[in-house]
XYZ file of N, CA and C in Angstrom:
783
model
N 19.840 8.945 -7.523
C 20.762 8.131 -8.338
C 21.676 9.053 -9.123
N 22.994 8.785 -9.113
C 23.921 9.716 -9.723
C 24.864 9.053 -10.717
N 24.474 7.910 -11.251
C 25.317 7.214 -12.209
C 25.598 8.109 -13.413
N 26.867 8.187 -13.874
C 27.191 9.030 -15.037
C 26.513 8.558 -16.309
N 25.988 7.324 -16.308
C 25.308 6.816 -17.504
C 24.032 7.590 -17.791
N 23.444 8.159 -16.746
C 22.212 8.919 -16.934
C 22.588 10.385 -17.138
N 22.796 10.747 -18.402
C 23.377 12.041 -18.743
C 22.315 13.110 -18.953
N 22.706 14.362 -18.801
C 21.810 15.469 -19.144
C 21.614 15.475 -20.662
N 20.390 15.441 -21.112
C 20.134 15.238 -22.541
C 20.237 16.498 -23.390
N 20.549 16.293 -24.639
C 20.510 17.343 -25.655
C 19.630 16.801 -26.773
N 18.347 17.185 -26.844
C 17.378 16.504 -27.703
C 17.074 17.165 -29.045
N 17.919 16.990 -30.055
C 17.654 17.631 -31.338
C 16.449 17.073 -32.079
N 15.986 15.871 -31.726
C 14.874 15.249 -32.450
C 13.506 15.644 -31.901
N 13.469 16.291 -30.743
C 12.195 16.527 -30.080
C 11.224 17.340 -30.928
N 11.723 18.395 -31.572
C 10.815 19.239 -32.353
C 10.270 18.494 -33.564
N 11.084 17.598 -34.137
C 10.615 16.833 -35.287
C 9.417 15.962 -34.911
N 9.486 15.310 -33.754
C 8.377 14.472 -33.312
C 7.156 15.328 -33.008
N 7.379 16.473 -32.374
C 6.265 17.356 -32.048
C 5.557 17.838 -33.306
N 6.341 18.086 -34.358
C 5.762 18.554 -35.614
C 4.896 17.489 -36.274
N 5.154 16.225 -35.932
C 4.358 15.134 -36.485
C 3.239 14.728 -35.536
N 2.882 15.622 -34.625
C 1.823 15.307 -33.675
C 2.280 14.340 -32.607
N 3.583 14.314 -32.343
C 4.123 13.463 -31.303
C 4.414 12.047 -31.746
N 4.265 11.731 -33.025
C 4.549 10.396 -33.527
C 6.063 10.225 -33.674
N 6.683 9.288 -32.960
C 8.140 9.187 -33.001
C 8.703 8.731 -34.345
N 8.009 7.832 -35.020
C 8.548 7.279 -36.268
C 8.479 8.321 -37.372
N 9.619 8.590 -37.989
C 9.704 9.592 -39.051
C 9.860 8.878 -40.394
N 8.821 8.846 -41.210
C 8.921 8.148 -42.497
C 9.923 8.802 -43.452
N 10.315 10.045 -43.163
C 11.281 10.724 -44.024
C 12.726 10.444 -43.619
N 12.936 9.812 -42.483
C 14.288 9.433 -42.084
C 14.748 8.282 -42.979
N 15.908 8.421 -43.575
C 16.378 7.380 -44.495
C 16.753 6.114 -43.714
N 16.675 4.962 -44.368
C 17.088 3.722 -43.694
C 18.511 3.796 -43.149
N 19.416 4.427 -43.892
C 20.794 4.551 -43.429
C 20.868 5.413 -42.172
N 20.158 6.542 -42.175
C 20.169 7.423 -41.011
C 19.557 6.728 -39.792
N 18.473 5.994 -40.014
C 17.821 5.284 -38.907
C 18.750 4.202 -38.353
N 19.439 3.501 -39.232
C 20.355 2.458 -38.787
C 21.502 3.053 -37.980
N 22.057 4.151 -38.457
C 23.155 4.794 -37.728
C 22.696 5.289 -36.359
N 21.514 5.877 -36.327
C 20.971 6.377 -35.047
C 20.695 5.210 -34.104
N 20.118 4.135 -34.640
C 19.800 2.967 -33.818
C 21.073 2.354 -33.227
N 22.103 2.249 -34.047
C 23.333 1.627 -33.552
C 24.043 2.512 -32.533
N 23.905 3.835 -32.694
C 24.479 4.734 -31.683
C 23.734 4.576 -30.370
N 22.414 4.462 -30.441
C 21.614 4.263 -29.236
C 21.907 2.908 -28.599
N 22.111 1.888 -29.429
C 22.426 0.559 -28.908
C 23.758 0.569 -28.167
N 24.742 1.306 -28.698
C 26.031 1.412 -28.014
C 25.882 2.133 -26.681
N 25.049 3.145 -26.665
C 24.834 3.886 -25.418
C 24.117 3.014 -24.387
N 23.161 2.213 -24.842
C 22.468 1.298 -23.927
C 23.445 0.336 -23.257
N 24.462 -0.088 -23.999
C 25.464 -0.992 -23.426
C 26.233 -0.313 -22.296
N 26.430 1.000 -22.400
C 27.110 1.743 -21.336
C 26.175 1.993 -20.158
N 24.904 2.258 -20.449
C 23.937 2.551 -19.398
C 23.620 1.313 -18.572
N 23.528 0.162 -19.245
C 23.121 -1.071 -18.557
C 24.138 -2.194 -18.785
N 25.346 -2.044 -18.259
C 26.355 -3.099 -18.439
C 25.999 -4.387 -17.709
N 25.051 -4.289 -16.775
C 24.648 -5.451 -15.988
C 23.438 -6.179 -16.567
N 22.978 -5.770 -17.738
C 21.757 -6.350 -18.302
C 21.919 -7.852 -18.529
N 20.901 -8.600 -18.133
C 20.951 -10.061 -18.237
C 19.533 -10.607 -18.113
N 19.384 -11.893 -18.349
C 18.099 -12.554 -18.149
C 17.838 -12.611 -16.648
N 16.699 -12.106 -16.214
C 16.419 -12.034 -14.784
C 15.646 -13.242 -14.259
N 15.417 -14.224 -15.110
C 14.853 -15.496 -14.654
C 16.000 -16.425 -14.271
N 15.902 -17.058 -13.112
C 16.936 -17.981 -12.668
C 16.750 -19.339 -13.341
N 17.833 -19.910 -13.846
C 17.755 -21.227 -14.481
C 19.139 -21.853 -14.529
N 19.169 -23.170 -14.682
C 20.446 -23.879 -14.810
C 20.523 -24.682 -16.099
N 19.410 -24.796 -16.833
C 19.409 -25.550 -18.080
C 18.245 -25.086 -18.958
N 18.201 -25.481 -20.222
C 17.143 -25.017 -21.122
C 15.730 -25.352 -20.650
N 15.550 -26.516 -20.043
C 14.223 -26.903 -19.550
C 13.738 -25.910 -18.491
N 14.584 -25.595 -17.539
C 14.185 -24.664 -16.483
C 13.857 -23.290 -17.046
N 14.659 -22.819 -18.001
C 14.403 -21.499 -18.576
C 13.105 -21.499 -19.374
N 12.856 -22.555 -20.123
C 11.624 -22.628 -20.907
C 10.403 -22.593 -20.000
N 10.389 -23.394 -18.962
C 9.250 -23.427 -18.042
C 9.107 -22.090 -17.320
N 10.213 -21.543 -16.846
C 10.162 -20.267 -16.130
C 9.626 -19.152 -17.012
N 10.025 -19.141 -18.275
C 9.554 -18.101 -19.196
C 8.062 -18.221 -19.433
N 7.575 -19.431 -19.594
C 6.131 -19.634 -19.764
C 5.381 -19.185 -18.505
N 5.934 -19.461 -17.334
C 5.283 -19.078 -16.081
C 5.330 -17.572 -15.825
N 6.243 -16.865 -16.495
C 6.424 -15.432 -16.214
C 5.321 -14.557 -16.820
N 4.454 -15.147 -17.625
C 3.354 -14.366 -18.205
C 2.473 -13.804 -17.097
N 2.207 -12.512 -17.169
C 1.305 -11.812 -16.243
C 1.767 -11.865 -14.792
N 3.064 -11.983 -14.592
C 3.616 -11.867 -13.249
C 5.045 -11.372 -13.377
N 5.744 -11.202 -12.268
C 7.110 -10.677 -12.312
C 8.134 -11.797 -12.312
N 9.309 -11.486 -12.824
C 10.400 -12.458 -12.790
C 10.736 -12.840 -11.351
N 10.677 -11.868 -10.452
C 10.990 -12.146 -9.051
C 10.035 -13.180 -8.465
N 8.762 -13.057 -8.810
C 7.785 -14.016 -8.302
C 8.075 -15.411 -8.839
N 8.380 -15.491 -10.131
C 8.710 -16.790 -10.723
C 9.954 -17.371 -10.050
N 10.952 -16.535 -9.797
C 12.188 -17.010 -9.172
C 11.971 -17.515 -7.748
N 10.925 -17.033 -7.086
C 10.619 -17.533 -5.745
C 9.972 -18.914 -5.801
N 9.303 -19.198 -6.918
C 8.554 -20.450 -7.055
C 9.389 -21.578 -7.662
N 10.253 -21.237 -8.608
C 10.927 -22.288 -9.376
C 11.888 -23.177 -8.574
N 12.541 -22.711 -7.503
C 13.382 -23.667 -6.754
C 12.576 -24.863 -6.226
N 11.396 -24.592 -5.699
C 10.537 -25.674 -5.218
C 10.023 -26.518 -6.380
N 9.633 -25.832 -7.457
C 9.098 -26.521 -8.632
C 10.114 -27.488 -9.223
N 11.345 -27.018 -9.430
C 12.341 -27.857 -10.100
C 12.974 -28.880 -9.155
N 12.903 -28.647 -7.850
C 13.359 -29.674 -6.915
C 12.431 -30.884 -6.979
N 11.145 -30.621 -7.165
C 10.149 -31.698 -7.219
C 10.027 -32.283 -8.620
N 10.162 -31.424 -9.637
C 10.026 -31.862 -11.038
C 11.251 -31.371 -11.818
N 12.354 -32.096 -11.746
C 13.619 -31.601 -12.324
C 13.725 -31.695 -13.832
N 12.811 -32.409 -14.478
C 12.900 -32.543 -15.927
C 11.511 -32.702 -16.519
N 11.456 -32.789 -17.842
C 10.163 -32.846 -18.525
C 9.382 -34.100 -18.159
N 10.065 -35.216 -18.000
C 9.385 -36.461 -17.656
C 8.701 -36.331 -16.296
N 9.406 -35.785 -15.326
C 8.833 -35.620 -13.986
C 7.662 -34.642 -14.000
N 7.821 -33.539 -14.716
C 6.758 -32.540 -14.758
C 5.535 -33.066 -15.509
N 5.758 -33.826 -16.554
C 4.638 -34.379 -17.323
C 3.767 -35.297 -16.461
N 4.374 -35.922 -15.455
C 3.624 -36.825 -14.581
C 3.218 -36.199 -13.265
N 3.290 -34.890 -13.175
C 2.994 -34.212 -11.916
C 1.530 -34.348 -11.516
N 1.281 -34.391 -10.217
C -0.072 -34.329 -9.697
C -0.564 -32.897 -9.849
N -1.714 -32.738 -10.494
C -2.191 -31.386 -10.806
C -2.392 -30.538 -9.552
N -2.983 -31.119 -8.522
C -3.252 -30.354 -7.299
C -1.955 -29.881 -6.649
N -0.946 -30.754 -6.626
C 0.340 -30.369 -6.038
C 1.021 -29.294 -6.873
N 0.921 -29.427 -8.195
C 1.522 -28.435 -9.089
C 0.840 -27.078 -8.921
N -0.475 -27.077 -8.857
C -1.205 -25.819 -8.682
C -0.819 -25.135 -7.371
N -0.620 -25.914 -6.329
C -0.249 -25.345 -5.036
C 1.104 -24.651 -5.111
N 2.043 -25.262 -5.824
C 3.370 -24.646 -5.987
C 3.273 -23.361 -6.789
N 2.424 -23.367 -7.826
C 2.335 -22.221 -8.742
C 1.398 -21.120 -8.251
N 0.704 -21.343 -7.179
C -0.316 -20.389 -6.723
C 0.216 -18.954 -6.591
N 1.418 -18.730 -6.068
C 1.904 -17.338 -5.927
C 2.044 -16.589 -7.251
N 2.116 -17.294 -8.374
C 2.328 -16.619 -9.659
C 1.040 -16.044 -10.242
N -0.110 -16.405 -9.669
C -1.385 -15.956 -10.229
C -1.789 -16.813 -11.410
N -3.092 -16.876 -11.661
C -3.609 -17.693 -12.776
C -3.014 -19.102 -12.712
N -2.906 -19.629 -11.485
C -2.134 -20.853 -11.290
C -2.769 -22.077 -11.944
N -4.080 -22.103 -12.084
C -4.695 -23.255 -12.750
C -4.334 -23.275 -14.235
N -4.424 -22.111 -14.872
C -4.057 -22.022 -16.285
C -2.571 -22.313 -16.467
N -1.738 -21.836 -15.532
C -0.298 -22.063 -15.659
C 0.053 -23.524 -15.416
N -0.687 -24.177 -14.525
C -0.476 -25.614 -14.326
C -0.807 -26.362 -15.611
N -1.892 -25.978 -16.259
C -2.246 -26.593 -17.550
C -1.136 -26.387 -18.573
N -0.610 -25.153 -18.628
C 0.450 -24.842 -19.589
C 1.704 -25.658 -19.317
N 2.091 -25.741 -18.040
C 3.299 -26.474 -17.678
C 3.158 -27.964 -17.987
N 1.999 -28.528 -17.672
C 1.770 -29.943 -17.952
C 1.769 -30.214 -19.457
N 1.062 -29.367 -20.199
C 0.999 -29.549 -21.652
C 2.355 -29.406 -22.301
N 3.128 -28.449 -21.815
C 4.473 -28.229 -22.354
C 5.360 -29.438 -22.085
N 5.347 -29.910 -20.852
C 6.186 -31.051 -20.488
C 5.779 -32.303 -21.263
N 4.501 -32.519 -21.392
C 4.030 -33.703 -22.118
C 4.444 -33.652 -23.584
N 4.378 -32.468 -24.183
C 4.793 -32.329 -25.581
C 6.291 -32.574 -25.730
N 7.078 -32.100 -24.775
C 8.526 -32.337 -24.823
C 8.827 -33.836 -24.764
N 8.106 -34.534 -23.896
C 8.329 -35.976 -23.748
C 7.896 -36.727 -24.999
N 6.720 -36.380 -25.507
C 6.160 -37.115 -26.633
C 6.866 -36.846 -27.958
N 7.341 -35.610 -28.134
C 7.870 -35.235 -29.447
C 9.366 -35.004 -29.496
N 9.983 -34.757 -28.337
C 11.418 -34.435 -28.341
C 12.192 -35.230 -27.286
N 11.666 -36.388 -26.899
C 12.337 -37.262 -25.926
C 12.678 -36.548 -24.631
N 11.844 -35.573 -24.261
C 12.033 -34.865 -23.003
C 13.060 -33.761 -23.040
N 13.679 -33.542 -24.202
C 14.704 -32.506 -24.324
C 14.136 -31.249 -24.983
N 14.629 -30.098 -24.571
C 14.205 -28.840 -25.184
C 14.937 -28.676 -26.514
N 14.210 -28.522 -27.606
C 14.880 -28.370 -28.908
C 15.581 -27.016 -29.006
N 16.620 -26.988 -29.801
C 17.405 -25.758 -29.938
C 17.156 -25.015 -31.224
N 15.971 -25.219 -31.824
C 15.635 -24.525 -33.068
C 14.307 -23.788 -32.912
N 14.237 -22.594 -33.460
C 13.012 -21.805 -33.428
C 11.836 -22.590 -34.003
N 12.063 -23.250 -35.152
C 10.974 -23.953 -35.823
C 10.360 -25.026 -34.942
N 11.165 -25.665 -34.098
C 10.646 -26.696 -33.191
C 10.025 -26.081 -31.940
N 10.669 -25.091 -31.384
C 10.178 -24.487 -30.140
C 8.774 -23.925 -30.291
N 8.502 -23.251 -31.398
C 7.193 -22.603 -31.541
C 6.069 -23.598 -31.788
N 6.395 -24.884 -31.957
C 5.336 -25.894 -32.073
C 4.861 -26.361 -30.708
N 5.593 -26.002 -29.653
C 5.223 -26.418 -28.301
C 4.077 -25.562 -27.773
N 3.156 -26.144 -27.008
C 2.026 -25.371 -26.480
C 2.493 -24.237 -25.568
N 1.959 -23.053 -25.806
C 2.296 -21.896 -24.984
C 3.603 -21.219 -25.332
N 4.256 -21.664 -26.410
C 5.555 -21.091 -26.783
C 5.432 -20.343 -28.103
N 5.634 -19.016 -28.046
C 5.667 -18.190 -29.245
C 7.089 -17.744 -29.518
N 7.251 -16.838 -30.438
C 8.595 -16.386 -30.809
C 9.300 -15.688 -29.645
N 8.551 -14.945 -28.836
C 9.190 -14.253 -27.714
C 9.834 -15.249 -26.761
N 9.063 -16.243 -26.333
C 9.588 -17.257 -25.422
C 10.720 -18.038 -26.077
N 10.538 -18.389 -27.341
C 11.579 -19.143 -28.053
C 12.878 -18.356 -28.120
N 12.797 -17.057 -28.372
C 14.006 -16.240 -28.442
C 14.693 -16.125 -27.089
N 13.911 -16.077 -26.011
C 14.503 -16.064 -24.672
C 15.324 -17.329 -24.460
N 14.744 -18.468 -24.794
C 15.414 -19.752 -24.586
C 16.621 -19.900 -25.509
N 16.440 -19.583 -26.785
C 17.546 -19.712 -27.733
C 18.721 -18.813 -27.354
N 18.408 -17.563 -27.025
C 19.466 -16.604 -26.744
C 20.213 -16.869 -25.458
N 19.497 -17.324 -24.420
C 20.101 -17.426 -23.097
C 20.516 -18.839 -22.707
N 19.890 -19.849 -23.308
C 20.246 -21.227 -22.974
C 21.060 -21.917 -24.057
N 20.928 -21.438 -25.311
C 21.629 -22.077 -26.413
C 22.644 -21.176 -27.105
N 22.673 -19.902 -26.745
C 23.621 -18.991 -27.381
C 23.283 -18.633 -28.807
N 22.024 -18.803 -29.195
C 21.566 -18.444 -30.540
C 20.958 -17.048 -30.474
N 21.500 -16.058 -31.164
C 20.997 -14.685 -31.043
C 19.507 -14.572 -31.342
N 18.802 -13.790 -30.507
C 17.378 -13.580 -30.727
C 16.911 -12.289 -30.086
N 15.891 -11.676 -30.665
C 15.293 -10.452 -30.129
C 14.032 -10.818 -29.355
N 13.981 -10.413 -28.093
C 12.843 -10.721 -27.234
C 11.887 -9.536 -27.228
N 10.833 -9.622 -28.001
C 9.901 -8.497 -28.121
C 8.794 -8.653 -27.086
N 9.073 -8.193 -25.856
C 8.035 -8.153 -24.827
C 7.418 -6.761 -24.800
N 6.593 -6.478 -23.795
C 5.910 -5.176 -23.762
C 6.889 -4.014 -23.652
N 7.951 -4.183 -22.857
C 8.949 -3.123 -22.711
C 9.659 -2.878 -24.042
N 10.116 -3.950 -24.656
C 10.875 -3.843 -25.904
C 10.046 -3.143 -26.976
N 8.815 -3.591 -27.174
C 7.969 -2.977 -28.192
C 7.716 -1.507 -27.922
N 7.433 -1.172 -26.664
C 7.176 0.223 -26.303
C 8.388 1.099 -26.601
N 9.566 0.633 -26.214
C 10.753 1.466 -26.360
C 11.177 1.645 -27.815
N 11.185 0.577 -28.606
C 11.651 0.765 -29.988
C 10.675 1.628 -30.787
N 9.401 1.629 -30.383
C 8.468 2.577 -31.023
C 8.746 4.000 -30.551
N 9.040 4.182 -29.278
C 9.398 5.513 -28.783
C 10.697 6.001 -29.411
N 11.605 5.083 -29.676
C 12.867 5.454 -30.313
C 12.660 5.865 -31.767
N 11.481 5.591 -32.321
C 11.233 5.897 -33.725
C 11.886 4.916 -34.663
N 12.151 3.703 -34.182
C 12.768 2.692 -35.025
C 11.743 1.952 -35.862
N 10.520 1.915 -35.393
C 9.436 1.226 -36.085
C 8.115 1.855 -35.669
N 7.114 1.683 -36.524
C 5.761 2.108 -36.170
C 4.862 0.894 -35.991
N 5.429 -0.299 -36.116
C 4.648 -1.531 -36.053
C 4.212 -1.844 -34.623
N 3.056 -2.480 -34.490
C 2.554 -2.938 -33.200
C 2.688 -4.450 -33.055
N 2.597 -5.169 -34.175
C 2.690 -6.621 -34.139
C 4.109 -7.048 -33.763
N 4.271 -7.879 -32.716
C 5.616 -8.253 -32.262
C 6.497 -8.896 -33.329
N 5.904 -9.703 -34.197
C 6.694 -10.356 -35.241
C 7.246 -9.314 -36.215
N 6.424 -8.320 -36.562
C 6.875 -7.265 -37.468
C 7.902 -6.359 -36.784
N 7.696 -6.099 -35.496
C 8.678 -5.317 -34.739
C 10.024 -6.030 -34.745
N 9.996 -7.323 -34.475
C 11.224 -8.119 -34.457
C 11.945 -8.035 -35.796
N 11.198 -8.154 -36.877
C 11.801 -8.141 -38.209
C 12.440 -6.786 -38.517
N 11.775 -5.695 -38.144
C 12.314 -4.370 -38.455
C 13.541 -4.047 -37.605
N 13.484 -4.390 -36.319
C 14.632 -4.102 -35.451
C 15.827 -4.981 -35.829
N 15.561 -6.184 -36.306
C 16.634 -7.076 -36.729
C 17.467 -6.471 -37.852
N 16.855 -5.580 -38.637
C 17.580 -4.926 -39.722
C 18.473 -3.800 -39.218
N 18.258 -3.354 -37.986
C 18.976 -2.196 -37.452
C 20.140 -2.565 -36.539
N 20.034 -3.705 -35.865
C 21.023 -4.099 -34.860
C 21.767 -5.342 -35.338
N 23.090 -5.373 -35.224
C 23.842 -6.559 -35.654
C 23.346 -7.829 -34.955
N 23.258 -8.914 -35.706
C 22.688 -10.155 -35.186
C 23.389 -10.654 -33.929
N 24.707 -10.545 -33.883
C 25.454 -11.071 -32.739
C 25.078 -10.356 -31.434
N 24.458 -9.176 -31.538
C 24.110 -8.391 -30.355
C 22.656 -8.560 -29.924
N 21.854 -9.297 -30.684
C 20.420 -9.336 -30.447
C 20.040 -9.706 -29.006
N 20.653 -10.753 -28.476
C 20.258 -11.214 -27.136
C 20.600 -10.179 -26.071
N 21.848 -9.704 -26.065
C 22.244 -8.705 -25.064
C 21.486 -7.404 -25.269
N 21.278 -7.032 -26.516
C 20.527 -5.815 -26.796
C 19.117 -5.909 -26.223
N 18.477 -7.051 -26.366
C 17.136 -7.239 -25.822
C 17.122 -7.013 -24.315
N 18.100 -7.589 -23.620
C 18.172 -7.400 -22.168
C 18.334 -5.917 -21.816
N 19.156 -5.211 -22.575
C 19.401 -3.798 -22.277
C 18.148 -2.955 -22.485
N 17.423 -3.239 -23.559
C 16.182 -2.491 -23.801
C 15.175 -2.772 -22.695
N 15.055 -4.025 -22.295
C 14.111 -4.386 -21.243
C 14.514 -3.743 -19.916
N 15.805 -3.742 -19.603
C 16.268 -3.063 -18.395
C 15.913 -1.579 -18.456
N 16.124 -0.964 -19.623
C 15.847 0.464 -19.757
C 14.347 0.736 -19.579
N 13.514 -0.160 -20.109
C 12.080 0.003 -19.940
C 11.639 -0.147 -18.500
N 12.316 -1.014 -17.762
C 11.963 -1.224 -16.359
C 12.509 -0.128 -15.449
N 13.654 0.425 -15.794
C 14.329 1.351 -14.884
C 14.162 2.822 -15.248
N 14.073 3.119 -16.541
C 14.124 4.528 -16.971
C 12.909 4.931 -17.811
N 12.679 4.237 -18.911
C 11.639 4.636 -19.862
C 10.321 3.938 -19.528
N 9.726 4.342 -18.402
C 8.529 3.678 -17.892
C 7.316 3.947 -18.784
N 6.353 3.059 -18.701
C 5.166 3.166 -19.544
C 4.381 4.444 -19.254
N 4.216 4.775 -17.980
C 3.362 5.913 -17.629
C 4.128 7.226 -17.532
N 5.356 7.177 -17.054
C 6.118 8.422 -16.892
C 7.597 8.131 -17.120
N 8.059 8.415 -18.320
C 9.457 8.171 -18.659
C 10.356 9.211 -17.993
N 11.535 8.776 -17.570
C 12.495 9.671 -16.918
C 13.366 10.346 -17.976
N 12.751 11.163 -18.831
C 13.451 11.743 -19.984
C 14.672 12.569 -19.597
N 14.565 13.349 -18.544
C 15.658 14.230 -18.152
C 16.839 13.503 -17.550
N 16.705 12.191 -17.316
C 17.808 11.399 -16.784
C 18.195 10.276 -17.729
N 17.793 10.405 -18.986
C 18.007 9.326 -19.949
C 19.191 9.623 -20.860
N 20.148 8.716 -20.863
C 21.319 8.887 -21.700
C 21.053 8.745 -23.186
N 19.849 8.329 -23.560
C 19.489 8.175 -24.967
C 18.791 9.398 -25.533
N 18.505 10.376 -24.700
C 17.654 11.493 -25.109
C 18.178 12.246 -26.328
N 19.488 12.302 -26.474
C 20.093 13.022 -27.597
C 19.594 12.509 -28.945
N 19.262 11.221 -29.009
C 18.867 10.599 -30.279
C 17.404 10.152 -30.296
N 16.651 10.487 -29.236
C 15.301 9.939 -29.097
C 14.232 10.964 -29.468
N 13.400 10.669 -30.458
C 12.353 11.613 -30.862
C 11.213 11.717 -29.866
N 11.188 10.844 -28.856
C 10.124 10.900 -27.848
C 10.527 11.700 -26.619
N 11.713 12.314 -26.652
C 12.140 13.146 -25.528
C 11.063 14.175 -25.205
N 10.702 14.247 -23.922
C 9.694 15.200 -23.489
C 8.371 14.558 -23.116
N 8.222 13.243 -23.340
C 6.969 12.598 -22.922
C 6.938 12.418 -21.412
N 8.096 12.544 -20.786
C 8.199 12.517 -19.333
C 8.952 13.744 -18.871
N 9.131 13.929 -17.567
C 9.818 15.111 -17.037
C 11.217 15.270 -17.630
N 11.548 16.487 -18.040
C 12.857 16.741 -18.634
C 13.839 17.365 -17.643
N 13.342 17.839 -16.511
C 14.243 18.369 -15.493
C 15.054 17.213 -14.916
N 16.396 17.282 -14.965
C 17.224 16.151 -14.525
C 16.954 15.707 -13.094
N 16.790 16.665 -12.186
C 16.587 16.289 -10.784
C 15.250 15.584 -10.594
N 14.225 16.087 -11.257
C 12.911 15.444 -11.165
C 12.966 14.063 -11.806
N 13.602 13.982 -12.962
C 13.669 12.714 -13.688
C 14.437 11.655 -12.908
N 15.504 12.059 -12.221
C 16.295 11.092 -11.468
C 15.486 10.415 -10.369
N 14.475 11.097 -9.857
C 13.638 10.486 -8.818
C 12.781 9.360 -9.393
N 12.632 9.315 -10.716
C 11.821 8.276 -11.358
C 12.637 7.048 -11.730
N 13.964 7.194 -11.781
C 14.812 6.075 -12.171
C 14.817 5.024 -11.068
N 14.481 3.813 -11.452
C 14.412 2.722 -10.467
C 15.751 2.022 -10.329
N 16.039 1.613 -9.130
C 17.242 0.809 -8.881
C 16.979 -0.601 -9.380
N 18.034 -1.385 -9.593
C 17.812 -2.771 -10.038
C 16.886 -3.552 -9.136
N 16.991 -3.341 -7.824
C 16.166 -4.097 -6.885
C 14.688 -3.742 -6.991
N 14.395 -2.516 -7.466
C 13.003 -2.074 -7.518
C 12.433 -2.080 -8.922
N 13.203 -2.597 -9.888
C 12.809 -2.414 -11.289
C 12.118 -3.613 -11.907
N 11.869 -4.660 -11.141
C 11.262 -5.864 -11.720
C 9.758 -5.680 -11.807
N 9.310 -5.221 -12.964
C 7.877 -5.017 -13.146
C 7.323 -6.147 -13.972
N 6.449 -5.856 -14.957
C 5.813 -6.957 -15.668
C 6.770 -7.817 -16.448
């Protein structure tokens, strides 16, 4: 891969992290300095991943909500293979709420944990019908009252179906912002709150997609492609993966191969 977005890094922060035993978060970095560094990295992410978007296929808020719930412990690609059949048979909350369990489980079988997911889909649809007249609500406070819907899922739906900015703190997002030294928190709600202070609100949804793309394509959980990462100049975790550019480029995944958890 030879995209100019994956630049040869100049890592001034690497020694600072090493001096702290490899801990990326620097408590001595001022809030202003951290904000400036975060926003510079966010701008670079926009250049690296101009194609970042929600990788779940949907045409309306109901489809996105169901697809997001089904995406737990499987890939977006797998969900996208299942949902055309699912939504052709159950196009709305009323139809899904009345679904035959055995037929629903058969459709969901490729996603894994299909019995539990059938329960989740039925419970979600029934709650939408009973409490919201079958419509997906457009407020965080309402969405998180639905069974199986937490802040992560709610932010996906709000940001991509309703245009309400939100930060999607999934496993990739949490891993990367901790590696960036933006937060030391592990709890997703606390991570969301701290990152919200660093990135302008209007950018939250697109920024989330870019971080997730970067986690899937470049900054992998087991072996980050540090030597091919355009963020390395500002990243205190530089060096946790191969720093040789040629070696690192072999780790960078193409969009077609990057759909992981």
